[in-house]
Amino acid sequence: MNENQIEGIIGIGLTLGILVLLTLPSLLGHLRDRRIDRQIREAQEARDGRRDQKSSSRSTVPSTAT
């Protein structure tokens, strides 16, 4: 390997390193947003599930109190 090839490899490595450093925060933010969205969706599903259970456990017999 001659000097020009080594400089080329170093340049490519530095370019890829800078690219990773620039894109990493965006990727981490995207993954965080997806995690939060999933947690919100699961909480809504759990809340809706509890509402369904409450409504089905209520008595549907009309009151006969006078």
Short mmCIF file of N, CA, C and O in Angstrom, two decimals:
data_model
loop_
_atom_site.label_atom_id
_atom_site.label_comp_id
_atom_site.label_asym_id
_atom_site.label_seq_id
_atom_site.Cartn_x
_atom_site.Cartn_y
_atom_site.Cartn_z
N MET A 1 0.84 -1.16 0.00
CA MET A 1 0.00 0.00 0.00
C MET A 1 0.90 1.24 0.00
O MET A 1 1.79 1.37 0.83
N ASN A 2 0.62 2.14 -0.91
CA ASN A 2 1.46 3.34 -0.95
C ASN A 2 0.81 4.47 -0.14
O ASN A 2 -0.28 4.35 0.41
N GLU A 3 1.49 5.59 -0.11
CA GLU A 3 1.08 6.72 0.72
C GLU A 3 -0.28 7.29 0.27
O GLU A 3 -1.10 7.68 1.10
N ASN A 4 -0.54 7.34 -1.01
CA ASN A 4 -1.81 7.88 -1.51
C ASN A 4 -2.99 7.02 -1.09
O ASN A 4 -4.06 7.53 -0.76
N GLN A 5 -2.81 5.72 -1.11
CA GLN A 5 -3.89 4.82 -0.70
C GLN A 5 -4.19 4.97 0.79
O GLN A 5 -5.35 4.96 1.20
N ILE A 6 -3.14 5.11 1.59
CA ILE A 6 -3.33 5.28 3.04
C ILE A 6 -4.06 6.58 3.32
O ILE A 6 -4.99 6.64 4.14
N GLU A 7 -3.70 7.67 2.62
CA GLU A 7 -4.38 8.95 2.80
C GLU A 7 -5.84 8.84 2.38
O GLU A 7 -6.73 9.43 3.01
N GLY A 8 -6.10 8.10 1.33
CA GLY A 8 -7.47 7.91 0.88
C GLY A 8 -8.31 7.17 1.90
O GLY A 8 -9.46 7.53 2.17
N ILE A 9 -7.74 6.12 2.47
CA ILE A 9 -8.45 5.34 3.49
C ILE A 9 -8.72 6.19 4.73
O ILE A 9 -9.81 6.15 5.30
N ILE A 10 -7.74 6.98 5.13
CA ILE A 10 -7.92 7.87 6.29
C ILE A 10 -9.01 8.89 5.99
O ILE A 10 -9.87 9.17 6.83
N GLY A 11 -9.00 9.44 4.79
CA GLY A 11 -10.02 10.41 4.42
C GLY A 11 -11.42 9.82 4.42
O GLY A 11 -12.38 10.43 4.91
N ILE A 12 -11.54 8.62 3.88
CA ILE A 12 -12.84 7.94 3.88
C ILE A 12 -13.28 7.65 5.32
O ILE A 12 -14.45 7.84 5.67
N GLY A 13 -12.36 7.21 6.14
CA GLY A 13 -12.69 6.92 7.54
C GLY A 13 -13.14 8.16 8.28
O GLY A 13 -14.12 8.13 9.03
N LEU A 14 -12.45 9.27 8.08
CA LEU A 14 -12.85 10.52 8.72
C LEU A 14 -14.21 10.99 8.21
O LEU A 14 -15.05 11.47 8.99
N THR A 15 -14.44 10.87 6.92
CA THR A 15 -15.73 11.28 6.35
C THR A 15 -16.86 10.45 6.93
O THR A 15 -17.91 10.99 7.32
N LEU A 16 -16.68 9.14 7.01
CA LEU A 16 -17.72 8.28 7.59
C LEU A 16 -17.91 8.57 9.08
O LEU A 16 -19.05 8.55 9.58
N GLY A 17 -16.82 8.85 9.78
CA GLY A 17 -16.92 9.20 11.21
C GLY A 17 -17.71 10.48 11.43
O GLY A 17 -18.56 10.55 12.32
N ILE A 18 -17.46 11.49 10.61
CA ILE A 18 -18.20 12.74 10.71
C ILE A 18 -19.67 12.51 10.37
O ILE A 18 -20.56 13.05 11.03
N LEU A 19 -19.93 11.71 9.35
CA LEU A 19 -21.31 11.40 8.98
C LEU A 19 -22.05 10.73 10.13
O LEU A 19 -23.20 11.07 10.44
N VAL A 20 -21.39 9.78 10.80
CA VAL A 20 -22.01 9.09 11.93
C VAL A 20 -22.27 10.09 13.06
O VAL A 20 -23.35 10.09 13.67
N LEU A 21 -21.32 10.96 13.34
CA LEU A 21 -21.50 11.94 14.42
C LEU A 21 -22.65 12.90 14.12
O LEU A 21 -23.34 13.35 15.03
N LEU A 22 -22.85 13.22 12.86
CA LEU A 22 -23.92 14.15 12.50
C LEU A 22 -25.30 13.47 12.49
O LEU A 22 -26.31 14.11 12.79
N THR A 23 -25.36 12.22 12.13
CA THR A 23 -26.65 11.54 12.02
C THR A 23 -27.07 10.83 13.31
O THR A 23 -28.25 10.54 13.49
N LEU A 24 -26.15 10.57 14.20
CA LEU A 24 -26.46 9.83 15.43
C LEU A 24 -27.51 10.53 16.30
O LEU A 24 -28.47 9.88 16.74
N PRO A 25 -27.39 11.84 16.56
CA PRO A 25 -28.44 12.48 17.39
C PRO A 25 -29.83 12.38 16.76
O PRO A 25 -30.82 12.17 17.47
N SER A 26 -29.92 12.52 15.46
CA SER A 26 -31.21 12.43 14.78
C SER A 26 -31.77 11.02 14.91
O SER A 26 -32.96 10.83 15.18
N LEU A 27 -30.95 10.02 14.73
CA LEU A 27 -31.40 8.63 14.84
C LEU A 27 -31.85 8.32 16.27
O LEU A 27 -32.90 7.70 16.46
N LEU A 28 -31.10 8.78 17.25
CA LEU A 28 -31.48 8.53 18.64
C LEU A 28 -32.79 9.24 18.97
O LEU A 28 -33.64 8.69 19.69
N GLY A 29 -32.98 10.46 18.47
CA GLY A 29 -34.23 11.18 18.70
C GLY A 29 -35.41 10.46 18.07
O GLY A 29 -36.49 10.39 18.65
N HIS A 30 -35.21 9.94 16.87
CA HIS A 30 -36.28 9.20 16.19
C HIS A 30 -36.66 7.95 16.99
O HIS A 30 -37.85 7.66 17.17
N LEU A 31 -35.68 7.23 17.47
CA LEU A 31 -35.96 6.02 18.26
C LEU A 31 -36.66 6.38 19.56
O LEU A 31 -37.57 5.66 20.00
N ARG A 32 -36.28 7.48 20.18
CA ARG A 32 -36.93 7.93 21.41
C ARG A 32 -38.40 8.29 21.14
O ARG A 32 -39.29 7.93 21.91
N ASP A 33 -38.66 8.99 20.05
CA ASP A 33 -40.03 9.35 19.69
C ASP A 33 -40.88 8.12 19.45
O ASP A 33 -42.05 8.06 19.86
N ARG A 34 -40.33 7.12 18.79
CA ARG A 34 -41.08 5.88 18.54
C ARG A 34 -41.42 5.17 19.84
O ARG A 34 -42.51 4.64 20.01
N ARG A 35 -40.44 5.19 20.79
CA ARG A 35 -40.68 4.56 22.09
C ARG A 35 -41.80 5.28 22.84
O ARG A 35 -42.70 4.66 23.41
N ILE A 36 -41.76 6.61 22.83
CA ILE A 36 -42.79 7.40 23.51
C ILE A 36 -44.15 7.17 22.85
O ILE A 36 -45.16 7.00 23.54
N ASP A 37 -44.20 7.15 21.52
CA ASP A 37 -45.46 6.88 20.82
C ASP A 37 -46.03 5.52 21.19
O ASP A 37 -47.23 5.37 21.40
N ARG A 38 -45.16 4.53 21.30
CA ARG A 38 -45.60 3.19 21.67
C ARG A 38 -46.16 3.18 23.09
O ARG A 38 -47.20 2.57 23.36
N GLN A 39 -45.50 3.90 24.01
CA GLN A 39 -45.98 3.95 25.38
C GLN A 39 -47.33 4.65 25.46
O GLN A 39 -48.23 4.22 26.20
N ILE A 40 -47.50 5.73 24.70
CA ILE A 40 -48.79 6.44 24.69
C ILE A 40 -49.88 5.53 24.13
O ILE A 40 -50.98 5.45 24.69
N ARG A 41 -49.59 4.84 23.04
CA ARG A 41 -50.57 3.94 22.44
C ARG A 41 -50.96 2.83 23.41
O ARG A 41 -52.14 2.50 23.56
N GLU A 42 -49.99 2.25 24.11
CA GLU A 42 -50.28 1.19 25.07
C GLU A 42 -51.12 1.72 26.23
O GLU A 42 -52.03 1.04 26.70
N ALA A 43 -50.83 2.94 26.68
CA ALA A 43 -51.60 3.53 27.77
C ALA A 43 -53.03 3.79 27.33
O ALA A 43 -53.98 3.56 28.10
N GLN A 44 -53.22 4.26 26.11
CA GLN A 44 -54.57 4.50 25.61
C GLN A 44 -55.34 3.20 25.46
O GLN A 44 -56.52 3.13 25.80
N GLU A 45 -54.68 2.16 24.99
CA GLU A 45 -55.34 0.87 24.85
C GLU A 45 -55.73 0.32 26.22
O GLU A 45 -56.81 -0.25 26.39
N ALA A 46 -54.86 0.49 27.20
CA ALA A 46 -55.16 0.01 28.55
C ALA A 46 -56.33 0.79 29.14
O ALA A 46 -57.22 0.22 29.77
N ARG A 47 -56.34 2.10 28.91
CA ARG A 47 -57.43 2.93 29.43
C ARG A 47 -58.74 2.56 28.75
O ARG A 47 -59.77 2.44 29.41
N ASP A 48 -58.73 2.37 27.44
CA ASP A 48 -59.94 1.99 26.72
C ASP A 48 -60.41 0.60 27.17
O ASP A 48 -61.61 0.36 27.25
N GLY A 49 -59.51 -0.28 27.45
CA GLY A 49 -59.87 -1.61 27.93
C GLY A 49 -60.55 -1.55 29.27
O GLY A 49 -61.51 -2.26 29.53
N ARG A 50 -60.09 -0.67 30.16
CA ARG A 50 -60.72 -0.52 31.46
C ARG A 50 -62.11 0.09 31.32
O ARG A 50 -63.03 -0.27 32.02
N ARG A 51 -62.29 1.03 30.42
CA ARG A 51 -63.60 1.63 30.20
C ARG A 51 -64.59 0.58 29.72
O ARG A 51 -65.73 0.55 30.14
N ASP A 52 -64.15 -0.28 28.82
CA ASP A 52 -65.02 -1.33 28.31
C ASP A 52 -65.44 -2.27 29.44
O ASP A 52 -66.59 -2.69 29.51
N GLN A 53 -64.52 -2.59 30.32
CA GLN A 53 -64.84 -3.49 31.42
C GLN A 53 -65.83 -2.85 32.37
O GLN A 53 -66.76 -3.48 32.84
N LYS A 54 -65.67 -1.56 32.66
CA LYS A 54 -66.58 -0.87 33.57
C LYS A 54 -67.99 -0.83 32.97
O LYS A 54 -68.96 -1.09 33.65
N SER A 55 -68.06 -0.50 31.70
CA SER A 55 -69.38 -0.36 31.09
C SER A 55 -70.09 -1.72 31.01
O SER A 55 -71.30 -1.80 31.13
N SER A 56 -69.34 -2.78 30.83
CA SER A 56 -69.98 -4.09 30.73
C SER A 56 -70.34 -4.64 32.10
O SER A 56 -71.22 -5.48 32.22
N SER A 57 -69.72 -4.15 33.18
CA SER A 57 -70.02 -4.66 34.50
C SER A 57 -71.16 -3.89 35.14
O SER A 57 -71.68 -4.30 36.17
N ARG A 58 -71.57 -2.77 34.56
CA ARG A 58 -72.67 -1.99 35.12
C ARG A 58 -74.00 -2.71 34.87
O ARG A 58 -74.20 -3.33 33.83
N SER A 59 -74.89 -2.52 35.79
CA SER A 59 -76.20 -3.14 35.67
C SER A 59 -77.02 -2.40 34.61
O SER A 59 -77.01 -1.18 34.56
N THR A 60 -77.70 -3.13 33.77
CA THR A 60 -78.53 -2.51 32.75
C THR A 60 -79.99 -2.58 33.14
O THR A 60 -80.85 -2.18 32.38
N VAL A 61 -80.28 -3.09 34.34
CA VAL A 61 -81.66 -3.18 34.81
C VAL A 61 -82.09 -1.80 35.27
O VAL A 61 -81.40 -1.17 36.06
N PRO A 62 -83.24 -1.30 34.79
CA PRO A 62 -83.67 0.02 35.24
C PRO A 62 -84.05 0.02 36.71
O PRO A 62 -84.53 -0.98 37.26
N SER A 63 -83.87 1.16 37.32
CA SER A 63 -84.17 1.29 38.74
C SER A 63 -85.68 1.32 38.94
O SER A 63 -86.41 1.97 38.18
N THR A 64 -86.17 0.66 40.00
CA THR A 64 -87.61 0.65 40.27
C THR A 64 -87.92 1.45 41.53
O THR A 64 -88.98 1.30 42.13
N ALA A 65 -86.98 2.28 41.98
CA ALA A 65 -87.21 3.06 43.18
C ALA A 65 -88.30 4.08 42.94
O ALA A 65 -88.42 4.64 41.87
N THR A 66 -89.09 4.33 43.98
CA THR A 66 -90.20 5.30 43.84
C THR A 66 -89.96 6.53 44.66
O THR A 66 -89.25 6.57 45.58
#
